[in-house]
Each structure stands twice: as structure tokens, then as C-alpha cells.
Amino acid sequence: KYLGITSLSSIVRIDAKFAAEHQMIVIDCLEDQDETIRRKTLELLYSMTNEKNLEVIVSRLLKFLGQSQDNYLKADLVQRICDLAQKFSRTPIWYFNTINELIEIEHKHVSDTTLQNTMRLIAEGQCEDEDEDEELRAYCVNHYFNMLESEKTYPDQLYKIMAWVIGEYGFLCSHSM
């Protein structure tokens, strides 16, 4: 496995499309017992991610993050997930949901820059259409309102974002108060 991952890593540097057909096999290597193989797999997944496979890879990385016990690996993984989401996200709602899930799983390693980028996305939008930006804001407000109704405990960073979003855009909430 180690030689296969190392070889595929070299091939990906030349052209990432060659690794696409092996993507699921590579993702399965995250479950390997060997720490070296898992780390090489993470490197390979990071380098082979693009707009087409982003959601599949990030969902598996989030799952892996939730199971990891290594704090150094968690910090690296959080940063890589943030980088991938920032670089390849196709929709603002996917980015918003991914960052929220990331904060819930491993809030200790999520940077202030990521939190600010999330709030900036909500405030400024990403679309050229103001109606789509309003839909994003309404989605965020309703999502956070639903989270608060669940009575679950969340990390402080998430409460701060929730407070700001609901304070700024609470008028877009579809819930009766």
C-alpha cells in the first residue's frame, strides 16, 4: 500500500486525473492501521482534490477527523479541510455547512481566519445575484435557529457566529417567535 500511495502521489504531481479512478481505494487507506500509510494517504487526498471530488473527499476527511486521537494530525487536517473548502467549494451553502461541521468536530484547531471568512461569506455573499445572497443569509439564520432549538451544546466559536448571524439577519428567519 505504501508503495502504491507513494507512486500515485508522484503521478498526481504530473496530472491529477490519473488518480481519479483510484480515488475510493485511496480513501479506504485512511482506515489502515499503519500511521505512515494514513499520513501519506492524507497527503495524496489533499493533492488530488478538485471541484468534482471535493464533497466526497472532505466528507471522509471529516469522518476521519472525528475518529482521530492525534492532536497534531487534527490541527493539520483542520487546516487542510479549510483550505480545500475555500479553494474548491462550488456553493456557499456547502461551504457554510462544512465549516459548521468542522467547528463541531474539532473547534480547537479552527482558525479565526476561517471564522471570519465564514462571516464574510454570509455578509458579502458570493453571488452576483442579491436574491441568492439573501437566500444564503436566510438559510444560515434558519440553520442556526434550528441548532439553538435543539438544546445541544456547541463550541463557543459557533455561538459567536450564531449570535452575529441572528443579530444581523434575524429578520430573515422563517420561524415564528
Coordinates of N, CA, C and O in Angstrom, one line a residue:
K1 N 0.8 -1.2 0.0 CA 0.0 0.0 0.0 C 0.9 1.3 0.0 O 0.6 2.2 -0.7
Y2 N 1.9 1.2 0.8 CA 2.8 2.4 0.9 C 3.4 2.7 -0.4 O 3.4 3.9 -0.8
L3 N 3.9 1.7 -1.1 CA 4.5 2.0 -2.4 C 3.5 2.5 -3.5 O 3.7 3.4 -4.3
G4 N 2.3 1.9 -3.4 CA 1.2 2.4 -4.3 C 0.8 3.8 -4.0 O 0.6 4.6 -5.0
I5 N 0.7 4.2 -2.8 CA 0.3 5.6 -2.4 C 1.4 6.5 -2.8 O 1.2 7.6 -3.4
T6 N 2.7 6.1 -2.6 CA 3.8 6.9 -2.9 C 3.9 7.1 -4.4 O 4.1 8.2 -4.9
S7 N 3.7 6.0 -5.2 CA 3.7 6.1 -6.7 C 2.6 7.0 -7.2 O 2.8 7.8 -8.1
L8 N 1.4 6.8 -6.6 CA 0.3 7.6 -7.1 C 0.5 9.1 -6.7 O 0.1 10.0 -7.5
S9 N 1.2 9.4 -5.6 CA 1.5 10.8 -5.2 C 2.4 11.4 -6.3 O 2.2 12.6 -6.6
S10 N 3.3 10.6 -6.8 CA 4.2 11.1 -7.8 C 3.5 11.4 -9.1 O 3.7 12.4 -9.8
I11 N 2.6 10.5 -9.5 CA 1.8 10.6 -10.7 C 0.9 11.9 -10.6 O 0.7 12.6 -11.6
V12 N 0.3 12.1 -9.4 CA -0.7 13.2 -9.2 C 0.0 14.5 -9.5 O -0.6 15.5 -9.9
R13 N 1.3 14.6 -9.1 CA 2.0 15.9 -9.3 C 2.1 16.2 -10.8 O 2.2 17.4 -11.2
I14 N 2.1 15.2 -11.7 CA 2.2 15.4 -13.1 C 0.8 15.7 -13.6 O 0.6 16.7 -14.4
D15 N -0.2 14.9 -13.3 CA -1.6 15.1 -13.7 C -2.6 14.4 -12.8 O -2.6 13.1 -12.7
A16 N -3.4 15.1 -12.1 CA -4.3 14.6 -11.0 C -5.4 13.7 -11.6 O -5.9 12.8 -10.9
K17 N -5.7 13.8 -12.9 CA -6.7 13.0 -13.4 C -6.4 11.5 -13.4 O -7.3 10.7 -13.4
F18 N -5.1 11.2 -13.4 CA -4.7 9.8 -13.4 C -5.1 9.1 -12.0 O -5.2 7.9 -12.0
A19 N -5.2 9.8 -11.0 CA -5.5 9.3 -9.7 C -7.0 9.1 -9.5 O -7.5 8.4 -8.6
A20 N -7.8 9.8 -10.3 CA -9.3 9.8 -10.1 C -9.9 8.4 -10.1 O -10.8 8.2 -9.2
E21 N -9.4 7.5 -10.9 CA -10.0 6.2 -11.0 C -9.7 5.4 -9.7 O -10.4 4.4 -9.4
H22 N -8.7 5.8 -9.0 CA -8.3 5.1 -7.8 C -8.7 5.8 -6.5 O -8.3 5.4 -5.4
Q23 N -9.5 6.8 -6.6 CA -9.9 7.7 -5.5 C -10.5 6.9 -4.3 O -10.1 7.1 -3.2
M24 N -11.4 6.0 -4.6 CA -12.1 5.3 -3.5 C -11.1 4.3 -2.8 O -11.2 4.2 -1.6
I25 N -10.2 3.8 -3.5 CA -9.2 2.9 -2.9 C -8.3 3.7 -2.0 O -8.0 3.3 -0.9
V26 N -7.9 4.9 -2.5 CA -7.1 5.8 -1.7 C -7.8 6.2 -0.4 O -7.3 6.1 0.7
I27 N -9.1 6.6 -0.6 CA -9.9 7.0 0.6 C -9.9 5.8 1.6 O -9.8 6.1 2.8
D28 N -10.1 4.6 1.2 CA -10.1 3.5 2.1 C -8.8 3.3 2.8 O -8.8 2.7 3.9
C29 N -7.7 3.8 2.3 CA -6.5 3.7 3.0 C -6.4 4.5 4.3 O -5.5 4.3 5.1
L30 N -7.4 5.4 4.5 CA -7.4 6.2 5.7 C -7.8 5.2 6.9 O -7.5 5.6 8.0
E31 N -8.3 4.1 6.6 CA -8.7 3.1 7.7 C -7.6 2.2 8.0 O -7.7 1.4 8.9
D32 N -6.4 2.3 7.3 CA -5.3 1.4 7.6 C -4.8 1.6 9.0 O -4.8 2.7 9.5
Q33 N -4.3 0.5 9.5 CA -3.7 0.6 10.9 C -2.4 1.3 11.0 O -2.0 1.8 12.0
D34 N -1.7 1.3 9.8 CA -0.3 1.9 9.8 C -0.4 3.4 9.7 O -1.0 4.0 8.8
E35 N 0.2 4.1 10.7 CA 0.1 5.5 10.8 C 0.8 6.2 9.5 O 0.3 7.2 9.0
T36 N 1.9 5.6 9.1 CA 2.6 6.1 7.9 C 1.7 6.1 6.7 O 1.6 7.1 5.9
I37 N 1.0 5.0 6.5 CA 0.1 4.9 5.3 C -1.1 5.9 5.4 O -1.4 6.6 4.5
R38 N -1.6 6.1 6.6 CA -2.7 7.1 6.8 C -2.2 8.5 6.5 O -2.9 9.3 5.8
R39 N -1.0 8.9 7.0 CA -0.5 10.2 6.7 C -0.2 10.4 5.2 O -0.5 11.5 4.7
K40 N 0.4 9.4 4.6 CA 0.7 9.5 3.1 C -0.6 9.6 2.4 O -0.7 10.3 1.4
T41 N -1.6 8.9 2.8 CA -3.0 8.9 2.2 C -3.6 10.3 2.3 O -4.1 10.9 1.3
L42 N -3.4 11.0 3.5 CA -3.9 12.3 3.6 C -3.2 13.3 2.7 O -3.9 14.2 2.1
E43 N -1.9 13.1 2.5 CA -1.2 14.0 1.6 C -1.7 13.8 0.2 O -1.9 14.8 -0.5
L44 N -1.9 12.5 -0.2 CA -2.3 12.2 -1.5 C -3.7 12.8 -1.8 O -4.0 13.4 -2.8
L45 N -4.6 12.6 -0.8 CA -6.0 13.1 -1.0 C -6.0 14.6 -1.1 O -6.8 15.1 -1.9
Y46 N -5.2 15.2 -0.3 CA -5.1 16.7 -0.4 C -4.7 17.1 -1.8 O -5.2 18.1 -2.4
S47 N -3.7 16.5 -2.4 CA -3.2 16.9 -3.7 C -4.1 16.5 -4.8 O -4.0 17.1 -5.9
M48 N -4.9 15.5 -4.6 CA -5.8 15.0 -5.7 C -7.2 15.6 -5.7 O -8.0 15.4 -6.6
T49 N -7.5 16.4 -4.7 CA -8.8 17.0 -4.6 C -9.0 18.1 -5.6 O -8.1 18.9 -5.9
N50 N -10.2 18.1 -6.2 CA -10.6 19.1 -7.2 C -12.1 19.4 -7.0 O -12.7 18.9 -6.1
E51 N -12.7 20.2 -7.8 CA -14.1 20.6 -7.7 C -15.1 19.4 -7.8 O -16.1 19.3 -7.2
K52 N -14.7 18.4 -8.6 CA -15.5 17.2 -8.8 C -15.5 16.3 -7.7 O -16.6 15.6 -7.4
N53 N -14.4 16.1 -7.0 CA -14.4 15.1 -5.9 C -14.3 15.7 -4.5 O -14.2 15.0 -3.5
L54 N -14.4 17.0 -4.4 CA -14.3 17.7 -3.2 C -15.3 17.2 -2.1 O -14.8 16.9 -1.0
E55 N -16.5 17.1 -2.4 CA -17.5 16.7 -1.4 C -17.3 15.3 -0.8 O -17.4 15.1 0.4
V56 N -16.9 14.4 -1.7 CA -16.6 13.0 -1.3 C -15.4 13.0 -0.4 O -15.4 12.4 0.7
I57 N -14.3 13.6 -0.8 CA -13.1 13.6 0.0 C -13.3 14.3 1.3 O -12.9 13.8 2.3
V58 N -13.8 15.5 1.3 CA -14.0 16.3 2.5 C -14.9 15.5 3.5 O -14.6 15.5 4.7
S59 N -15.9 14.9 3.0 CA -16.8 14.2 4.0 C -16.0 13.0 4.6 O -16.2 12.8 5.8
R60 N -15.2 12.3 3.9 CA -14.3 11.3 4.5 C -13.3 11.9 5.4 O -13.0 11.3 6.5
L61 N -12.7 13.0 5.1 CA -11.7 13.6 5.9 C -12.4 14.1 7.3 O -11.8 14.0 8.3
L62 N -13.6 14.6 7.2 CA -14.3 15.0 8.4 C -14.6 13.8 9.3 O -14.5 13.8 10.5
K63 N -15.0 12.7 8.7 CA -15.2 11.4 9.4 C -13.9 11.0 10.1 O -13.9 10.6 11.3
F64 N -12.8 11.0 9.3 CA -11.5 10.6 9.9 C -11.1 11.5 11.0 O -10.6 11.1 12.0
L65 N -11.4 12.8 10.8 CA -11.0 13.8 11.9 C -11.8 13.5 13.2 O -11.2 13.6 14.3
G66 N -13.0 13.1 13.1 CA -13.8 12.8 14.2 C -13.3 11.6 15.0 O -13.5 11.5 16.2
Q67 N -12.6 10.7 14.3 CA -12.1 9.5 14.9 C -10.7 9.6 15.4 O -10.2 8.8 16.2
S68 N -9.9 10.6 14.9 CA -8.5 10.7 15.2 C -8.3 11.2 16.7 O -9.0 11.9 17.3
Q69 N -7.2 10.6 17.2 CA -6.8 11.0 18.6 C -5.5 11.9 18.6 O -5.2 12.4 19.7
D70 N -4.9 12.0 17.5 CA -3.6 12.7 17.4 C -3.9 14.2 17.2 O -4.4 14.6 16.1
N71 N -3.5 15.0 18.2 CA -3.7 16.5 18.1 C -3.0 17.1 17.0 O -3.5 18.1 16.4
Y72 N -1.8 16.7 16.7 CA -1.0 17.3 15.6 C -1.7 17.0 14.2 O -1.8 17.8 13.4
L73 N -2.1 15.8 14.1 CA -2.8 15.3 12.9 C -4.1 16.1 12.8 O -4.5 16.6 11.7
K74 N -4.8 16.3 13.9 CA -6.1 17.0 13.8 C -5.9 18.5 13.4 O -6.6 19.0 12.5
A75 N -4.9 19.1 13.9 CA -4.6 20.5 13.5 C -4.3 20.6 12.0 O -4.8 21.5 11.3
D76 N -3.5 19.7 11.5 CA -3.1 19.7 10.1 C -4.4 19.4 9.3 O -4.6 20.0 8.2
L77 N -5.2 18.4 9.7 CA -6.3 18.0 8.9 C -7.4 19.2 8.9 O -7.9 19.4 7.8
V78 N -7.6 19.9 10.0 CA -8.5 21.0 10.0 C -8.0 22.1 9.0 O -8.8 22.6 8.3
Q79 N -6.8 22.4 9.0 CA -6.3 23.4 8.1 C -6.4 23.0 6.7 O -6.8 23.8 5.8
R80 N -6.2 21.7 6.4 CA -6.3 21.2 5.0 C -7.8 21.2 4.6 O -8.1 21.6 3.4
I81 N -8.7 20.8 5.4 CA -10.1 20.8 5.1 C -10.5 22.3 4.8 O -11.2 22.5 3.8
C82 N -10.1 23.2 5.7 CA -10.4 24.6 5.4 C -9.9 25.1 4.1 O -10.6 25.8 3.3
D83 N -8.6 24.7 3.8 CA -8.0 25.1 2.5 C -8.8 24.6 1.3 O -9.1 25.3 0.4
L84 N -9.2 23.3 1.4 CA -9.9 22.7 0.3 C -11.3 23.3 0.1 O -11.7 23.6 -1.0
A85 N -12.0 23.6 1.2 CA -13.3 24.2 1.2 C -13.2 25.6 0.6 O -14.0 25.9 -0.3
Q86 N -12.2 26.3 1.0 CA -12.0 27.7 0.5 C -11.7 27.7 -1.0 O -12.2 28.5 -1.8
K87 N -10.9 26.7 -1.4 CA -10.3 26.7 -2.8 C -11.3 26.1 -3.8 O -11.5 26.7 -4.9
F88 N -12.1 25.1 -3.4 CA -12.9 24.4 -4.4 C -14.4 24.4 -4.2 O -15.1 23.8 -5.0
S89 N -14.9 25.0 -3.1 CA -16.3 25.0 -2.9 C -17.1 25.5 -4.0 O -16.8 26.6 -4.6
R90 N -18.1 24.8 -4.5 CA -18.9 25.2 -5.6 C -20.1 26.1 -5.1 O -20.6 26.9 -5.9
T91 N -20.6 25.8 -3.9 CA -21.7 26.6 -3.4 C -21.4 27.1 -2.0 O -20.8 26.5 -1.2
P92 N -21.9 28.3 -1.7 CA -21.7 28.9 -0.4 C -22.4 28.1 0.7 O -21.9 28.0 1.8
I93 N -23.5 27.5 0.4 CA -24.2 26.7 1.4 C -23.4 25.4 1.8 O -23.3 25.1 3.0
W94 N -22.8 24.8 0.8 CA -21.9 23.7 1.1 C -20.7 24.1 2.0 O -20.4 23.5 3.0
Y95 N -20.1 25.2 1.6 CA -19.0 25.8 2.4 C -19.5 26.1 3.9 O -18.8 25.7 4.8
F96 N -20.6 26.7 4.0 CA -21.2 27.1 5.3 C -21.4 25.8 6.2 O -21.0 25.7 7.3
N97 N -22.0 24.8 5.6 CA -22.3 23.5 6.3 C -21.0 22.8 6.7 O -20.9 22.3 7.8
T98 N -20.1 22.8 5.8 CA -18.8 22.1 6.0 C -18.1 22.8 7.2 O -17.6 22.1 8.1
I99 N -18.0 24.1 7.2 CA -17.3 24.8 8.2 C -18.0 24.6 9.6 O -17.3 24.4 10.6
N100 N -19.3 24.6 9.6 CA -20.0 24.4 10.8 C -19.8 23.0 11.3 O -19.6 22.8 12.5
E101 N -19.8 22.0 10.5 CA -19.5 20.6 10.9 C -18.1 20.5 11.4 O -17.8 19.9 12.4
L102 N -17.1 21.2 10.8 CA -15.7 21.2 11.2 C -15.6 21.8 12.6 O -14.9 21.3 13.4
I103 N -16.3 22.9 12.8 CA -16.2 23.5 14.2 C -16.8 22.6 15.2 O -16.3 22.5 16.3
E104 N -17.9 21.9 14.9 CA -18.5 21.0 15.8 C -17.6 19.8 16.1 O -17.5 19.4 17.3
I105 N -16.9 19.3 15.1 CA -16.0 18.2 15.3 C -14.7 18.6 16.1 O -14.3 17.9 17.0
E106 N -14.1 19.6 15.6 CA -12.7 20.0 16.2 C -12.5 21.5 16.2 O -11.7 22.0 15.5
H107 N -13.3 22.2 17.1 CA -13.2 23.6 17.2 C -11.9 24.2 17.6 O -11.5 25.3 17.3
K108 N -11.1 23.4 18.4 CA -9.8 23.9 18.9 C -8.9 24.3 17.8 O -8.0 25.2 18.1
H109 N -9.0 23.7 16.7 CA -8.0 24.0 15.7 C -8.5 24.8 14.5 O -7.8 25.0 13.5
V110 N -9.7 25.3 14.6 CA -10.3 26.1 13.5 C -9.8 27.5 13.8 O -10.0 28.1 14.8
S111 N -9.1 28.1 12.8 CA -8.5 29.4 13.0 C -9.6 30.6 12.9 O -10.7 30.4 12.4
D112 N -9.2 31.7 13.5 CA -10.0 32.9 13.5 C -10.3 33.3 12.1 O -11.3 33.8 11.7
T113 N -9.3 33.1 11.2 CA -9.4 33.5 9.8 C -10.5 32.7 9.1 O -11.3 33.3 8.4
T114 N -10.7 31.4 9.4 CA -11.8 30.6 8.9 C -13.1 31.1 9.4 O -14.1 31.2 8.6
L115 N -13.2 31.5 10.7 CA -14.4 32.0 11.2 C -14.8 33.3 10.5 O -15.9 33.6 10.2
Q116 N -13.8 34.2 10.3 CA -14.0 35.5 9.7 C -14.4 35.3 8.2 O -15.3 36.0 7.7
N117 N -13.8 34.3 7.6 CA -14.2 34.0 6.2 C -15.6 33.6 6.1 O -16.3 33.9 5.1
T118 N -16.0 32.8 7.0 CA -17.4 32.3 7.0 C -18.4 33.5 7.2 O -19.4 33.6 6.5
M119 N -18.1 34.4 8.2 CA -19.0 35.5 8.4 C -18.9 36.5 7.2 O -20.0 37.0 6.8
R120 N -17.8 36.6 6.6 CA -17.7 37.5 5.4 C -18.5 36.9 4.3 O -19.2 37.6 3.6
L121 N -18.5 35.6 4.1 CA -19.3 34.9 3.1 C -20.7 35.2 3.3 O -21.5 35.6 2.3
I122 N -21.2 35.2 4.5 CA -22.6 35.4 4.8 C -22.9 36.9 4.6 O -23.9 37.2 4.0
A123 N -22.0 37.8 5.0 CA -22.3 39.2 4.9 C -22.2 39.7 3.5 O -23.1 40.5 3.0
E124 N -21.2 39.3 2.8 CA -21.0 39.8 1.4 C -21.6 39.0 0.3 O -21.8 39.4 -0.8
G125 N -21.8 37.7 0.7 CA -22.3 36.8 -0.3 C -21.2 36.4 -1.3 O -20.1 36.9 -1.2
Q126 N -21.6 35.5 -2.2 CA -20.6 35.1 -3.2 C -21.2 35.2 -4.6 O -20.5 35.0 -5.6
C127 N -22.5 35.5 -4.6 CA -23.2 35.5 -5.9 C -23.2 36.9 -6.4 O -23.2 37.9 -5.7
E128 N -23.4 37.0 -7.7 CA -23.7 38.3 -8.3 C -25.1 38.7 -8.2 O -25.5 39.9 -8.4
D129 N -25.9 37.8 -7.8 CA -27.4 38.0 -7.6 C -27.7 38.2 -6.2 O -27.5 37.3 -5.3
E130 N -28.2 39.4 -5.8 CA -28.5 39.7 -4.4 C -29.6 38.8 -3.9 O -29.6 38.5 -2.7
D131 N -30.5 38.3 -4.7 CA -31.5 37.4 -4.2 C -30.9 36.1 -3.7 O -31.3 35.5 -2.7
E132 N -29.9 35.6 -4.4 CA -29.2 34.4 -4.0 C -28.4 34.6 -2.7 O -28.4 33.7 -1.8
D133 N -27.9 35.8 -2.5 CA -27.2 36.1 -1.3 C -28.2 36.2 -0.1 O -27.9 35.7 1.0
E134 N -29.4 36.7 -0.4 CA -30.4 36.8 0.7 C -30.9 35.4 1.0 O -31.1 35.1 2.2
E135 N -30.9 34.5 0.0 CA -31.3 33.1 0.3 C -30.2 32.4 1.2 O -30.6 31.7 2.1
L136 N -29.0 32.7 0.9 CA -27.9 32.2 1.8 C -28.1 32.7 3.2 O -28.0 31.9 4.1
R137 N -28.3 34.0 3.4 CA -28.4 34.5 4.7 C -29.6 33.9 5.4 O -29.6 33.6 6.6
A138 N -30.7 33.8 4.7 CA -31.9 33.2 5.3 C -31.7 31.7 5.7 O -32.1 31.3 6.8
Y139 N -31.0 31.0 4.8 CA -30.6 29.6 5.2 C -29.8 29.6 6.4 O -30.0 28.8 7.3
C140 N -28.8 30.5 6.5 CA -27.9 30.5 7.7 C -28.7 30.8 9.0 O -28.5 30.1 10.0
V141 N -29.5 31.8 8.9 CA -30.3 32.2 10.1 C -31.2 31.0 10.5 O -31.2 30.7 11.7
N142 N -31.9 30.4 9.6 CA -32.8 29.3 9.9 C -32.0 28.1 10.4 O -32.4 27.4 11.4
H143 N -30.9 27.9 9.8 CA -30.0 26.7 10.3 C -29.6 27.0 11.7 O -29.7 26.1 12.5
Y144 N -29.1 28.1 12.0 CA -28.6 28.4 13.4 C -29.8 28.4 14.4 O -29.7 28.0 15.5
F145 N -30.9 29.0 14.0 CA -32.1 28.9 14.8 C -32.5 27.5 15.2 O -32.8 27.2 16.3
N146 N -32.5 26.6 14.2 CA -32.8 25.2 14.4 C -31.7 24.6 15.3 O -32.1 23.8 16.2
M147 N -30.5 24.9 15.2 CA -29.4 24.4 16.1 C -29.7 24.8 17.5 O -29.6 24.0 18.4
L148 N -30.1 26.1 17.7 CA -30.3 26.6 19.0 C -31.5 25.9 19.7 O -31.6 25.7 20.9
E149 N -32.5 25.6 18.9 CA -33.7 25.0 19.3 C -33.4 23.5 19.8 O -34.2 23.0 20.6
S150 N -32.4 22.9 19.3 CA -32.1 21.5 19.6 C -31.6 21.4 21.0 O -31.5 20.2 21.5
E151 N -31.2 22.4 21.7 CA -30.7 22.4 23.1 C -29.4 21.6 23.2 O -29.0 21.2 24.3
K152 N -28.7 21.4 22.1 CA -27.4 20.7 22.2 C -26.4 21.8 22.5 O -26.6 23.0 22.3
T153 N -25.3 21.4 23.1 CA -24.2 22.4 23.4 C -23.2 22.4 22.3 O -22.8 21.4 21.7
Y154 N -22.8 23.6 21.9 CA -21.9 23.8 20.8 C -20.6 24.6 21.3 O -20.7 25.2 22.3
P155 N -19.6 24.5 20.5 CA -18.4 25.3 20.9 C -18.6 26.8 20.9 O -19.5 27.3 20.1
D156 N -17.9 27.5 21.7 CA -18.0 29.0 21.8 C -17.9 29.7 20.4 O -18.7 30.6 20.1
Q157 N -17.0 29.2 19.5 CA -16.9 29.9 18.2 C -18.2 29.8 17.5 O -18.5 30.8 16.8
L158 N -18.9 28.7 17.6 CA -20.1 28.6 16.8 C -21.2 29.5 17.4 O -22.0 30.1 16.7
Y159 N -21.2 29.6 18.8 CA -22.2 30.5 19.4 C -21.9 32.0 19.0 O -22.9 32.7 18.8
K160 N -20.7 32.3 18.8 CA -20.3 33.7 18.4 C -20.8 34.0 17.0 O -21.4 35.0 16.7
I161 N -20.6 33.0 16.1 CA -21.1 33.2 14.7 C -22.6 33.2 14.7 O -23.3 34.0 14.0
M162 N -23.2 32.3 15.5 CA -24.7 32.2 15.6 C -25.3 33.6 16.0 O -26.2 34.1 15.4
A163 N -24.7 34.1 17.1 CA -25.1 35.4 17.6 C -25.0 36.5 16.6 O -26.0 37.3 16.4
W164 N -23.9 36.6 15.9 CA -23.7 37.6 14.9 C -24.7 37.4 13.7 O -25.4 38.4 13.3
V165 N -24.9 36.2 13.2 CA -25.8 36.0 12.1 C -27.2 36.3 12.5 O -27.9 37.0 11.7
I166 N -27.6 35.8 13.6 CA -29.0 36.0 14.0 C -29.2 37.5 14.3 O -30.3 38.1 14.0
G167 N -28.2 38.1 14.9 CA -28.4 39.6 15.2 C -28.4 40.4 13.9 O -29.2 41.4 13.9
E168 N -27.7 40.1 12.9 CA -27.6 40.8 11.7 C -28.8 40.5 10.8 O -29.3 41.4 10.1
Y169 N -29.2 39.2 10.7 CA -30.1 38.8 9.7 C -31.3 38.1 10.3 O -32.0 37.3 9.5
G170 N -31.6 38.2 11.5 CA -32.7 37.5 12.2 C -34.0 37.8 11.6 O -34.9 37.0 11.6
F171 N -34.2 39.0 10.9 CA -35.4 39.3 10.3 C -35.7 38.4 9.1 O -36.9 38.3 8.6
L172 N -34.7 37.6 8.6 CA -35.0 36.7 7.5 C -35.4 35.3 8.0 O -35.7 34.4 7.2
C173 N -35.5 35.1 9.4 CA -35.9 33.9 10.0 C -37.3 33.5 9.6 O -38.2 34.4 9.7
S174 N -37.6 32.3 9.2 CA -38.9 31.9 8.9 C -39.7 31.3 10.0 O -40.8 30.9 9.9
H175 N -39.0 31.1 11.2 CA -39.7 30.6 12.4 C -40.5 31.6 13.1 O -40.2 32.8 13.1
S176 N -41.6 31.2 13.6 CA -42.4 32.2 14.4 C -41.8 32.3 15.8 O -41.4 31.3 16.4
M177 N -41.7 33.5 16.3 CA -41.1 33.7 17.5 C -42.0 34.2 18.6 O -43.0 34.7 18.5

